[in-house]
Amino acid sequence: MGPGLRLADLPWDDGAMTGEIGELNPPPRLLMGPGPITCDPRVLRALSTQLLGQFDPAFTAYMNEVMGLYRRLYQTENRWTFLVDGTARAGIEAILVSLISPGDRVLVPIFGRFGHLLCEIVQRCGGAISSIEAEWGTVFAPEQIEAAIRQHRPRVLAICQGDTSTTMAQPLDEIGAICRRHDVILYVDATATLGGMDLPVDRWQIDAVSAGLQKCLSGPPGSSPITFNQRVVDIVNARKHVEAGIRPAGYVAGNGVPIQSNYFDLAMLMDYWGESRLNHHTEAASMLYAARECARIVLAEGLDACFARHRLTSQALTGGLTAMGLTLFGDQAHKMPNVTGVLIPGGVDGETVRRLMLEDFGIEIGSSFGPLKGRIWRIGTMGYVCRKENVLHCLGALEATLRQCGLRAPPGAGVDAALTVYRAAAVSAPGSPPANAPATDRMPA
Ligand SMILES: Cc1ncc(COP(=O)(O)O)c(C=O)c1O
C-alpha cells in the first residue's frame, strides 16, 4: 500500500477494517412468510454444536441417525435417504441431474412458479420438456396427468406437492400408481410440505423426493433431505463415474452418460453416505446437526399431530381473515395447510402493508411472483411458527395496519374468529395438548 493510503479509503472498504461492524444483532422478527420461518431455538442450539471430522465414527453415527430420522419423516424404507448440502433446490438438482440423461423426456405439470423452476432445471440437465399448466390457484385432476403421460410418453414426471407461490397443494395419492402403470419415474418436490402435510412416500409409490429445512421443519435454509428408491438407484448407478483419485480397487464405470454435475452426483453421494464412505465433499456438519434436530422435533411431536396442528392453524387463520372481510386466494379445497394466500384489497398498496407489518409489529408476511405479484399476500404458518399466539398476533397486527392504510375491518373480528376455531377444537378434543406446541420433546422409539 502506497504512502498516505489508508485501508478505510479503499473503495471496497465496508467498515470491517475500521472495526465499525458490530456483533450480529438482528431485530426480533416473527417470520410468517412462505419461508424461511423463525427457526426453532432447539435447532439454533444444534447449529452451535462443535464440529467433528467427517469420518470420525461419532460423526458417521450421526449421519446414519439422520438417514434413519428422515426415513421416518418420509415414511419410507428407502435405504438412500440422506442430505444434500445446499438449499432445497440443491436436492431438486441432485435428483434431476442424476436421473435425467440428455434427451430424456420429462413431463412437468405446472401449477405455480416452482413448476417452472422444475422445467428450468430439467432443461439445464438436457432433458426434453413437456409441460401442462393449470391456472394459478388451481391444481390438476389425476386424469389430466394420466392423459398428459399418454400423450407425451415421458421417462420422468416431476411435480411439486405444494407450490408456495400459489399456496396450492397437488393431491398425489393417485399419481404414483398412474406413473407405475406407464413405467414413468415420479419425482416430487416436497420442499414446502415435508412435516406439514402427509407424504407417505412408499405407500404413494413415489420414486424420489426432495425437501428443505426452512419451512415445516423449522430449520434454516441450507440442507436438503432427499430420498429415492431402487428404481432410481438403478438408473443412477448405470451412469456412475467415480472421480479419478478416489476410485476404489476394482472400480468399473457405468455404461450410461456421466452425470453432468460432480457436486450433485447421487452415485458418488451414495458411496459417501454408504458403508464405503468414499470421500466426496466435506459434509456441512453444522447443517447436519440442524437437520437432525429438525427431524427429531417433528418426530417427537408425531407426524399426525404435526399435520393436525398445521390444519387447525390454517382453519383459524383463514377464519380470522375472512371475518375481517378479506378474500382468500385460490381453490380452498386444495389449499396448503401451512401457507395462506389472501387477496390484497382494492385501494390498498400491498407492499406498504408488508412494510408496516414489519416496522410496527416485527412480523414478516410474503408477497408473490409472476401473475400474482401485487395481487396476494402469503402468510406462512409452518413448523415452529404454526402456533395459536402467532396467528392471533398476525391477525391483530394486520387489522391495525389495514386501518392505518385506510381500510376498516370489523374491529376484533379476525382475532375473535380465530379464537372461536381454537376453542371449538379444544372442546371437541378435551384433554389433548394445546394446538400450540409439541407436548413432549421425547422421540417415541
Ligand atoms: C415448492 C418449492 N420448491 C423449491 C423451492 C426452492 O427452495 P430454496 O430457495 O431453498 O432453494 C421453494 C422455496 O420457496 C419452494 O417453495
Short mmCIF file of C-alpha atoms and ligand atoms in Angstrom, two decimals:
data_model
loop_
_atom_site.label_atom_id
_atom_site.label_comp_id
_atom_site.label_asym_id
_atom_site.label_seq_id
_atom_site.Cartn_x
_atom_site.Cartn_y
_atom_site.Cartn_z
CA MET A 1 0.00 0.00 0.00
CA GLY A 2 1.44 3.35 -1.04
CA PRO A 3 2.27 6.10 1.43
CA GLY A 4 -0.74 8.07 2.61
CA LEU A 5 -3.23 5.42 1.50
CA ARG A 6 -5.43 4.14 4.32
CA LEU A 7 -7.44 0.91 4.22
CA ALA A 8 -10.54 2.83 5.13
CA ASP A 9 -10.17 4.92 1.95
CA LEU A 10 -10.24 1.92 -0.36
CA PRO A 11 -13.48 1.79 -2.35
CA TRP A 12 -14.32 -1.74 -1.17
CA ASP A 13 -13.83 -0.98 2.49
CA ASP A 14 -17.09 -1.61 4.27
CA GLY A 15 -16.08 -0.84 7.81
CA ALA A 16 -14.61 -4.28 8.51
CA MET A 17 -11.11 -2.89 8.70
CA THR A 18 -12.02 0.03 10.89
CA GLY A 19 -13.93 -2.06 13.39
CA GLU A 20 -17.26 -0.43 12.59
CA ILE A 21 -19.01 -3.74 12.07
CA GLY A 22 -20.52 -4.89 15.33
CA GLU A 23 -21.64 -8.24 16.57
CA LEU A 24 -24.64 -9.72 14.74
CA ASN A 25 -27.78 -8.50 16.45
CA PRO A 26 -30.74 -8.83 14.08
CA PRO A 27 -34.01 -7.15 15.03
CA PRO A 28 -36.50 -9.56 16.59
CA ARG A 29 -38.86 -10.74 13.87
CA LEU A 30 -41.66 -13.21 13.51
CA LEU A 31 -41.21 -14.75 10.07
CA MET A 32 -44.70 -15.53 8.79
CA GLY A 33 -43.96 -15.54 5.09
CA PRO A 34 -43.72 -18.56 2.80
CA GLY A 35 -40.29 -19.47 4.22
CA PRO A 36 -37.81 -19.15 5.71
CA ILE A 37 -39.63 -19.07 9.00
CA THR A 38 -38.44 -18.31 12.52
CA CYS A 39 -36.12 -21.15 13.49
CA ASP A 40 -36.90 -23.41 16.43
CA PRO A 41 -34.42 -22.45 19.23
CA ARG A 42 -33.52 -26.11 19.63
CA VAL A 43 -32.30 -26.11 16.04
CA LEU A 44 -30.30 -22.93 16.66
CA ARG A 45 -28.65 -24.65 19.61
CA ALA A 46 -27.85 -27.71 17.50
CA LEU A 47 -26.20 -25.40 14.95
CA SER A 48 -23.72 -24.24 17.54
CA THR A 49 -22.56 -27.78 18.34
CA GLN A 50 -18.80 -28.33 17.98
CA LEU A 51 -17.58 -29.89 14.71
CA LEU A 52 -16.21 -33.37 14.25
CA GLY A 53 -14.11 -34.77 11.43
CA GLN A 54 -16.34 -36.17 8.72
CA PHE A 55 -15.03 -39.74 9.11
CA ASP A 56 -14.97 -39.67 12.90
CA PRO A 57 -17.08 -42.66 13.98
CA ALA A 58 -19.12 -40.33 16.18
CA PHE A 59 -19.91 -38.19 13.13
CA THR A 60 -20.69 -41.07 10.78
CA ALA A 61 -23.01 -42.37 13.51
CA TYR A 62 -24.83 -39.01 13.36
CA MET A 63 -25.02 -39.36 9.58
CA ASN A 64 -26.65 -42.77 9.99
CA GLU A 65 -29.06 -41.37 12.56
CA VAL A 66 -30.05 -38.65 10.13
CA MET A 67 -30.77 -41.26 7.46
CA GLY A 68 -32.99 -43.12 9.92
CA LEU A 69 -34.80 -39.99 11.08
CA TYR A 70 -35.64 -38.86 7.55
CA ARG A 71 -36.82 -42.35 6.58
CA ARG A 72 -39.44 -41.88 9.29
CA LEU A 73 -40.33 -38.38 8.14
CA TYR A 74 -40.68 -39.60 4.57
CA GLN A 75 -42.49 -42.76 5.74
CA THR A 76 -40.19 -44.87 3.61
CA GLU A 77 -37.88 -47.82 3.82
CA ASN A 78 -35.65 -46.36 1.13
CA ARG A 79 -32.08 -47.06 2.10
CA TRP A 80 -30.96 -43.94 0.25
CA THR A 81 -32.37 -41.20 2.38
CA PHE A 82 -29.81 -38.51 3.15
CA LEU A 83 -28.93 -34.83 2.97
CA VAL A 84 -27.72 -32.84 0.01
CA ASP A 85 -25.78 -29.78 1.16
CA GLY A 86 -27.36 -26.60 -0.17
CA THR A 87 -30.82 -25.07 -0.13
CA ALA A 88 -33.87 -27.01 -1.26
CA ARG A 89 -33.05 -26.58 -4.91
CA ALA A 90 -29.79 -28.43 -4.32
CA GLY A 91 -31.86 -31.54 -3.58
CA ILE A 92 -34.00 -30.91 -6.65
CA GLU A 93 -30.93 -30.52 -8.85
CA ALA A 94 -29.18 -33.56 -7.39
CA ILE A 95 -32.14 -35.80 -8.17
CA LEU A 96 -32.90 -34.37 -11.60
CA VAL A 97 -29.32 -34.13 -12.87
CA SER A 98 -28.60 -37.68 -11.72
CA LEU A 99 -31.82 -39.08 -13.11
CA ILE A 100 -32.13 -37.30 -16.44
CA SER A 101 -29.77 -38.09 -19.27
CA PRO A 102 -29.68 -35.64 -22.15
CA GLY A 103 -32.68 -36.22 -24.40
CA ASP A 104 -34.85 -37.93 -21.75
CA ARG A 105 -38.44 -36.75 -21.92
CA VAL A 106 -39.73 -35.21 -18.69
CA LEU A 107 -43.32 -34.16 -18.05
CA VAL A 108 -43.86 -31.26 -15.62
CA PRO A 109 -47.40 -30.35 -14.55
CA ILE A 110 -47.04 -26.67 -13.65
CA PHE A 111 -49.40 -25.01 -11.17
CA GLY A 112 -47.14 -22.18 -9.98
CA ARG A 113 -43.65 -20.72 -10.02
CA PHE A 114 -41.95 -23.84 -8.71
CA GLY A 115 -43.26 -25.98 -11.58
CA HIS A 116 -41.47 -23.52 -13.85
CA LEU A 117 -38.35 -23.97 -11.72
CA LEU A 118 -38.53 -27.74 -12.28
CA CYS A 119 -38.74 -27.14 -16.06
CA GLU A 120 -35.79 -24.80 -15.93
CA ILE A 121 -33.65 -27.35 -14.07
CA VAL A 122 -34.71 -30.23 -16.35
CA GLN A 123 -33.75 -28.16 -19.39
CA ARG A 124 -30.33 -27.42 -17.93
CA CYS A 125 -29.91 -31.19 -17.46
CA GLY A 126 -30.54 -31.61 -21.20
CA GLY A 127 -33.98 -33.15 -20.68
CA ALA A 128 -36.73 -32.75 -23.28
CA ILE A 129 -39.57 -30.94 -21.53
CA SER A 130 -43.27 -31.47 -21.97
CA SER A 131 -45.46 -29.45 -19.66
CA ILE A 132 -49.10 -28.93 -18.87
CA GLU A 133 -50.29 -25.86 -16.97
CA ALA A 134 -53.10 -25.27 -14.51
CA GLU A 135 -54.30 -21.76 -13.82
CA TRP A 136 -52.52 -20.40 -10.73
CA GLY A 137 -54.77 -21.08 -7.75
CA THR A 138 -55.87 -24.49 -9.04
CA VAL A 139 -54.32 -27.97 -9.28
CA PHE A 140 -54.62 -30.98 -11.61
CA ALA A 141 -57.10 -33.85 -11.56
CA PRO A 142 -55.23 -37.19 -11.74
CA GLU A 143 -56.93 -37.91 -15.09
CA GLN A 144 -55.37 -34.79 -16.60
CA ILE A 145 -51.93 -36.01 -15.56
CA GLU A 146 -52.56 -39.50 -16.91
CA ALA A 147 -53.80 -38.08 -20.23
CA ALA A 148 -50.62 -35.99 -20.50
CA ILE A 149 -48.49 -39.07 -19.76
CA ARG A 150 -50.31 -40.96 -22.53
CA GLN A 151 -49.74 -38.09 -24.92
CA HIS A 152 -46.09 -37.27 -24.13
CA ARG A 153 -44.73 -40.69 -23.01
CA PRO A 154 -42.19 -39.21 -20.54
CA ARG A 155 -39.50 -41.16 -18.74
CA VAL A 156 -39.87 -38.93 -15.66
CA LEU A 157 -42.74 -36.95 -14.15
CA ALA A 158 -41.62 -34.03 -11.94
CA ILE A 159 -44.18 -32.22 -9.81
CA CYS A 160 -44.47 -30.14 -6.62
CA GLN A 161 -46.56 -31.32 -3.70
CA GLY A 162 -47.15 -27.77 -2.51
CA ASP A 163 -46.31 -24.74 -4.63
CA THR A 164 -45.78 -21.89 -2.18
CA SER A 165 -46.14 -19.29 -4.95
CA THR A 166 -49.87 -20.07 -5.24
CA THR A 167 -50.35 -21.79 -1.83
CA MET A 168 -51.93 -24.77 -3.62
CA ALA A 169 -51.26 -28.45 -2.83
CA GLN A 170 -51.47 -31.07 -5.56
CA PRO A 171 -53.08 -34.34 -4.38
CA LEU A 172 -50.51 -37.04 -5.03
CA ASP A 173 -52.11 -40.20 -3.67
CA GLU A 174 -53.07 -41.50 -7.15
CA ILE A 175 -50.15 -40.16 -9.17
CA GLY A 176 -47.63 -42.83 -8.15
CA ALA A 177 -49.89 -45.66 -9.32
CA ILE A 178 -50.52 -43.84 -12.60
CA CYS A 179 -46.78 -43.47 -13.12
CA ARG A 180 -46.14 -47.14 -12.40
CA ARG A 181 -48.82 -48.15 -14.96
CA HIS A 182 -46.95 -46.18 -17.60
CA ASP A 183 -43.42 -47.02 -16.40
CA VAL A 184 -42.65 -43.42 -15.51
CA ILE A 185 -40.34 -42.36 -12.67
CA LEU A 186 -42.12 -39.99 -10.27
CA TYR A 187 -40.14 -37.19 -8.63
CA VAL A 188 -41.84 -34.87 -6.09
CA ASP A 189 -40.63 -31.51 -4.78
CA ALA A 190 -41.82 -31.51 -1.16
CA THR A 191 -39.71 -28.50 -0.13
CA ALA A 192 -42.63 -26.68 1.40
CA THR A 193 -44.69 -29.58 2.70
CA LEU A 194 -42.46 -32.17 4.40
CA GLY A 195 -43.51 -32.20 8.05
CA GLY A 196 -46.63 -30.15 7.34
CA MET A 197 -48.61 -32.46 5.06
CA ASP A 198 -48.84 -36.20 4.80
CA LEU A 199 -46.37 -37.70 2.31
CA PRO A 200 -46.23 -41.49 2.67
CA VAL A 201 -43.55 -41.99 0.05
CA ASP A 202 -43.69 -45.79 -0.17
CA ARG A 203 -47.48 -46.09 0.04
CA TRP A 204 -47.93 -43.48 -2.68
CA GLN A 205 -45.24 -45.12 -4.85
CA ILE A 206 -43.13 -42.00 -5.21
CA ASP A 207 -39.68 -42.80 -6.58
CA ALA A 208 -37.72 -39.74 -5.47
CA VAL A 209 -38.48 -36.75 -3.22
CA SER A 210 -36.57 -33.72 -2.00
CA ALA A 211 -37.29 -31.09 0.65
CA GLY A 212 -35.75 -28.20 2.57
CA LEU A 213 -35.44 -27.35 6.24
CA GLN A 214 -36.69 -23.77 6.23
CA LYS A 215 -40.43 -24.42 6.07
CA CYS A 216 -42.35 -27.01 8.12
CA LEU A 217 -39.12 -28.43 9.57
CA SER A 218 -38.37 -25.20 11.48
CA GLY A 219 -34.74 -25.01 10.43
CA PRO A 220 -32.55 -22.66 8.42
CA PRO A 221 -32.15 -22.97 4.65
CA GLY A 222 -29.01 -24.85 3.65
CA SER A 223 -29.69 -28.57 3.73
CA SER A 224 -31.96 -30.66 1.55
CA PRO A 225 -33.16 -34.05 2.81
CA ILE A 226 -33.84 -36.41 -0.11
CA THR A 227 -35.00 -40.00 -0.54
CA PHE A 228 -35.11 -42.31 -3.55
CA ASN A 229 -35.84 -45.94 -4.22
CA GLN A 230 -34.19 -48.79 -6.11
CA ARG A 231 -35.75 -47.77 -9.46
CA VAL A 232 -33.79 -44.53 -9.17
CA VAL A 233 -30.65 -46.24 -7.84
CA ASP A 234 -30.55 -48.47 -10.93
CA ILE A 235 -30.76 -45.52 -13.31
CA VAL A 236 -28.18 -43.51 -11.38
CA ASN A 237 -25.69 -46.35 -10.96
CA ALA A 238 -25.80 -47.07 -14.69
CA ARG A 239 -24.30 -43.57 -15.04
CA LYS A 240 -21.76 -43.99 -12.27
CA HIS A 241 -18.34 -42.47 -12.92
CA VAL A 242 -16.26 -42.04 -9.78
CA GLU A 243 -13.75 -39.20 -9.98
CA ALA A 244 -10.10 -40.11 -10.52
CA GLY A 245 -8.04 -40.00 -7.35
CA ILE A 246 -10.63 -41.71 -5.14
CA ARG A 247 -11.57 -44.72 -7.32
CA PRO A 248 -11.57 -47.89 -5.24
CA ALA A 249 -9.79 -51.02 -6.42
CA GLY A 250 -11.85 -52.99 -8.94
CA TYR A 251 -13.96 -49.97 -9.88
CA VAL A 252 -15.92 -50.33 -13.11
CA ALA A 253 -17.67 -47.30 -14.56
CA GLY A 254 -21.33 -47.46 -15.66
CA ASN A 255 -22.28 -47.52 -19.35
CA GLY A 256 -24.57 -44.51 -19.17
CA VAL A 257 -23.85 -40.86 -19.85
CA PRO A 258 -21.80 -39.43 -16.91
CA ILE A 259 -23.83 -37.29 -14.54
CA GLN A 260 -23.19 -33.68 -15.53
CA SER A 261 -22.57 -32.39 -12.00
CA ASN A 262 -19.88 -33.61 -9.66
CA TYR A 263 -21.33 -31.99 -6.53
CA PHE A 264 -24.83 -33.35 -7.16
CA ASP A 265 -23.79 -36.79 -8.40
CA LEU A 266 -26.07 -39.17 -6.48
CA ALA A 267 -23.92 -42.17 -7.41
CA MET A 268 -20.93 -40.64 -5.62
CA LEU A 269 -23.14 -39.33 -2.80
CA MET A 270 -24.38 -42.88 -2.17
CA ASP A 271 -20.76 -44.00 -1.83
CA TYR A 272 -20.16 -41.17 0.62
CA TRP A 273 -23.24 -41.88 2.77
CA GLY A 274 -22.93 -45.67 2.43
CA GLU A 275 -20.59 -48.14 4.13
CA SER A 276 -17.73 -47.49 1.72
CA ARG A 277 -17.61 -43.84 2.96
CA LEU A 278 -15.82 -42.88 -0.20
CA ASN A 279 -14.61 -39.31 0.08
CA HIS A 280 -16.65 -36.75 -1.83
CA HIS A 281 -17.45 -33.25 -0.48
CA THR A 282 -16.87 -32.25 3.15
CA GLU A 283 -20.21 -32.77 4.83
CA ALA A 284 -21.72 -29.49 6.09
CA ALA A 285 -21.56 -30.69 9.67
CA SER A 286 -23.46 -27.80 11.27
CA MET A 287 -26.30 -28.22 8.81
CA LEU A 288 -26.35 -31.94 9.53
CA TYR A 289 -26.74 -31.17 13.22
CA ALA A 290 -29.57 -28.79 12.36
CA ALA A 291 -31.28 -31.28 10.06
CA ARG A 292 -31.01 -33.96 12.74
CA GLU A 293 -32.68 -31.69 15.30
CA CYS A 294 -35.39 -30.61 12.83
CA ALA A 295 -36.40 -34.20 12.21
CA ARG A 296 -36.15 -35.15 15.87
CA ILE A 297 -38.52 -32.31 16.83
CA VAL A 298 -41.17 -33.32 14.28
CA LEU A 299 -41.00 -36.98 15.25
CA ALA A 300 -41.17 -36.14 18.96
CA GLU A 301 -44.47 -34.39 18.31
CA GLY A 302 -45.60 -37.18 15.99
CA LEU A 303 -46.30 -36.85 12.28
CA ASP A 304 -50.09 -36.97 12.61
CA ALA A 305 -50.14 -34.44 15.45
CA CYS A 306 -47.90 -32.16 13.44
CA PHE A 307 -50.14 -32.37 10.35
CA ALA A 308 -53.22 -31.76 12.55
CA ARG A 309 -51.59 -28.68 14.09
CA HIS A 310 -50.96 -27.25 10.61
CA ARG A 311 -54.56 -27.95 9.55
CA LEU A 312 -56.07 -26.37 12.67
CA THR A 313 -53.88 -23.31 12.38
CA SER A 314 -54.91 -22.91 8.76
CA GLN A 315 -58.58 -23.02 9.78
CA ALA A 316 -58.02 -20.43 12.49
CA LEU A 317 -56.07 -18.10 10.21
CA THR A 318 -58.46 -18.38 7.26
CA GLY A 319 -61.43 -17.99 9.63
CA GLY A 320 -59.88 -14.81 11.00
CA LEU A 321 -59.02 -13.37 7.60
CA THR A 322 -62.50 -13.93 6.19
CA ALA A 323 -64.10 -12.49 9.33
CA MET A 324 -62.07 -9.36 8.62
CA GLY A 325 -63.75 -9.16 5.22
CA LEU A 326 -60.69 -10.32 3.28
CA THR A 327 -60.88 -12.81 0.41
CA LEU A 328 -58.77 -15.94 0.33
CA PHE A 329 -56.90 -16.79 -2.86
CA GLY A 330 -57.32 -19.98 -4.86
CA ASP A 331 -59.24 -23.23 -4.68
CA GLN A 332 -59.70 -23.67 -0.94
CA ALA A 333 -60.26 -27.42 -1.32
CA HIS A 334 -56.62 -27.69 -2.35
CA LYS A 335 -55.03 -25.07 -0.15
CA MET A 336 -51.74 -25.93 1.55
CA PRO A 337 -52.34 -26.01 5.33
CA ASN A 338 -49.10 -24.17 6.02
CA VAL A 339 -49.39 -21.14 3.72
CA THR A 340 -52.42 -18.97 3.11
CA GLY A 341 -52.92 -16.72 0.11
CA VAL A 342 -55.11 -13.67 0.64
CA LEU A 343 -56.13 -11.12 -1.98
CA ILE A 344 -54.81 -7.62 -1.42
CA PRO A 345 -57.96 -5.47 -1.16
CA GLY A 346 -58.55 -2.83 -3.83
CA GLY A 347 -57.13 0.58 -2.94
CA VAL A 348 -54.51 -0.88 -0.58
CA ASP A 349 -50.85 -1.00 -1.52
CA GLY A 350 -49.69 -4.49 -0.60
CA GLU A 351 -46.05 -3.50 -0.18
CA THR A 352 -46.92 -0.67 2.22
CA VAL A 353 -48.87 -3.11 4.38
CA ARG A 354 -45.94 -5.55 4.39
CA ARG A 355 -43.55 -2.77 5.32
CA LEU A 356 -45.73 -1.52 8.18
CA MET A 357 -46.30 -5.04 9.49
CA LEU A 358 -42.52 -5.40 9.66
CA GLU A 359 -41.73 -1.95 11.04
CA ASP A 360 -44.55 -1.68 13.58
CA PHE A 361 -45.06 -5.28 14.62
CA GLY A 362 -41.87 -7.10 13.57
CA ILE A 363 -43.97 -9.54 11.53
CA GLU A 364 -42.87 -10.56 8.05
CA ILE A 365 -45.52 -11.75 5.59
CA GLY A 366 -44.88 -12.55 1.92
CA SER A 367 -45.93 -11.21 -1.44
CA SER A 368 -45.89 -13.42 -4.55
CA PHE A 369 -44.49 -13.78 -8.07
CA GLY A 370 -45.45 -13.57 -11.72
CA PRO A 371 -49.20 -13.20 -12.28
CA LEU A 372 -49.78 -12.93 -8.53
CA LYS A 373 -47.25 -10.17 -7.90
CA GLY A 374 -49.04 -7.32 -6.14
CA ARG A 375 -52.28 -9.36 -6.05
CA ILE A 376 -51.87 -11.55 -2.97
CA TRP A 377 -50.11 -11.71 0.36
CA ARG A 378 -48.89 -15.09 1.55
CA ILE A 379 -48.98 -15.81 5.25
CA GLY A 380 -46.97 -18.79 6.44
CA THR A 381 -47.86 -20.85 9.49
CA MET A 382 -45.21 -23.52 9.28
CA GLY A 383 -43.34 -25.61 11.78
CA TYR A 384 -42.25 -23.63 14.83
CA VAL A 385 -44.30 -20.61 13.68
CA CYS A 386 -47.51 -22.65 13.39
CA ARG A 387 -48.88 -21.65 16.79
CA LYS A 388 -52.03 -20.06 18.13
CA GLU A 389 -50.39 -16.95 19.57
CA ASN A 390 -48.69 -16.18 16.26
CA VAL A 391 -51.96 -16.42 14.36
CA LEU A 392 -53.60 -14.05 16.86
CA HIS A 393 -50.69 -11.58 16.75
CA CYS A 394 -50.69 -11.61 12.97
CA LEU A 395 -54.45 -11.05 12.65
CA GLY A 396 -54.40 -8.23 15.21
CA ALA A 397 -51.42 -6.61 13.52
CA LEU A 398 -52.97 -6.91 10.08
CA GLU A 399 -56.22 -5.34 11.27
CA ALA A 400 -54.36 -2.36 12.76
CA THR A 401 -52.14 -2.00 9.70
CA LEU A 402 -55.06 -2.06 7.30
CA ARG A 403 -56.71 0.65 9.38
CA GLN A 404 -53.54 2.73 9.06
CA CYS A 405 -53.89 2.27 5.30
CA GLY A 406 -57.48 3.46 5.28
CA LEU A 407 -59.28 0.11 5.28
CA ARG A 408 -61.58 -0.61 8.22
CA ALA A 409 -62.10 -4.25 9.08
CA PRO A 410 -64.75 -5.02 11.74
CA PRO A 411 -62.78 -4.36 14.97
CA GLY A 412 -61.56 -7.52 16.67
CA ALA A 413 -63.40 -9.78 14.21
CA GLY A 414 -60.28 -11.55 12.93
CA VAL A 415 -58.87 -12.43 16.34
CA ASP A 416 -62.31 -13.43 17.67
CA ALA A 417 -62.99 -15.76 14.74
CA ALA A 418 -59.59 -17.44 15.12
CA LEU A 419 -60.15 -17.86 18.86
CA THR A 420 -63.52 -19.45 18.15
CA VAL A 421 -61.83 -22.04 15.93
CA TYR A 422 -59.28 -22.85 18.65
CA ARG A 423 -61.94 -23.04 21.38
CA ALA A 424 -64.10 -25.36 19.27
CA ALA A 425 -61.11 -27.63 18.65
CA ALA A 426 -60.33 -27.73 22.38
CA VAL A 427 -63.96 -28.69 23.14
CA SER A 428 -64.05 -31.42 20.51
CA ALA A 429 -60.77 -32.91 21.74
CA PRO A 430 -60.77 -32.26 25.51
CA GLY A 431 -57.62 -33.20 27.36
CA SER A 432 -55.44 -33.14 24.25
CA PRO A 433 -52.36 -30.92 24.31
CA PRO A 434 -52.94 -27.33 23.16
CA ALA A 435 -52.66 -26.90 19.41
CA ASN A 436 -49.70 -24.81 20.07
CA ALA A 437 -46.50 -26.64 20.60
CA PRO A 438 -45.30 -30.21 20.85
CA ALA A 439 -46.35 -31.76 24.15
CA THR A 440 -43.11 -33.63 24.55
CA ASP A 441 -39.54 -33.45 23.39
CA ARG A 442 -39.03 -37.18 23.67
CA MET A 443 -38.95 -39.12 20.45
CA PRO A 444 -41.04 -42.28 20.58
CA ALA A 445 -38.90 -45.36 19.95
C1 LIG B 1 -42.00 -25.61 -3.57
C2 LIG B 1 -40.64 -25.03 -3.52
N1 LIG B 1 -39.65 -25.61 -4.25
C3 LIG B 1 -38.40 -25.13 -4.24
C4 LIG B 1 -38.06 -24.02 -3.51
C5 LIG B 1 -36.64 -23.50 -3.56
O1 LIG B 1 -36.03 -23.65 -2.35
P1 LIG B 1 -34.64 -22.95 -1.97
O2 LIG B 1 -34.88 -21.49 -2.06
O3 LIG B 1 -34.38 -23.43 -0.59
O4 LIG B 1 -33.62 -23.42 -2.93
C6 LIG B 1 -39.04 -23.39 -2.73
C7 LIG B 1 -38.71 -22.20 -1.92
O5 LIG B 1 -39.55 -21.43 -1.53
C8 LIG B 1 -40.35 -23.92 -2.73
O6 LIG B 1 -41.33 -23.35 -2.00
#
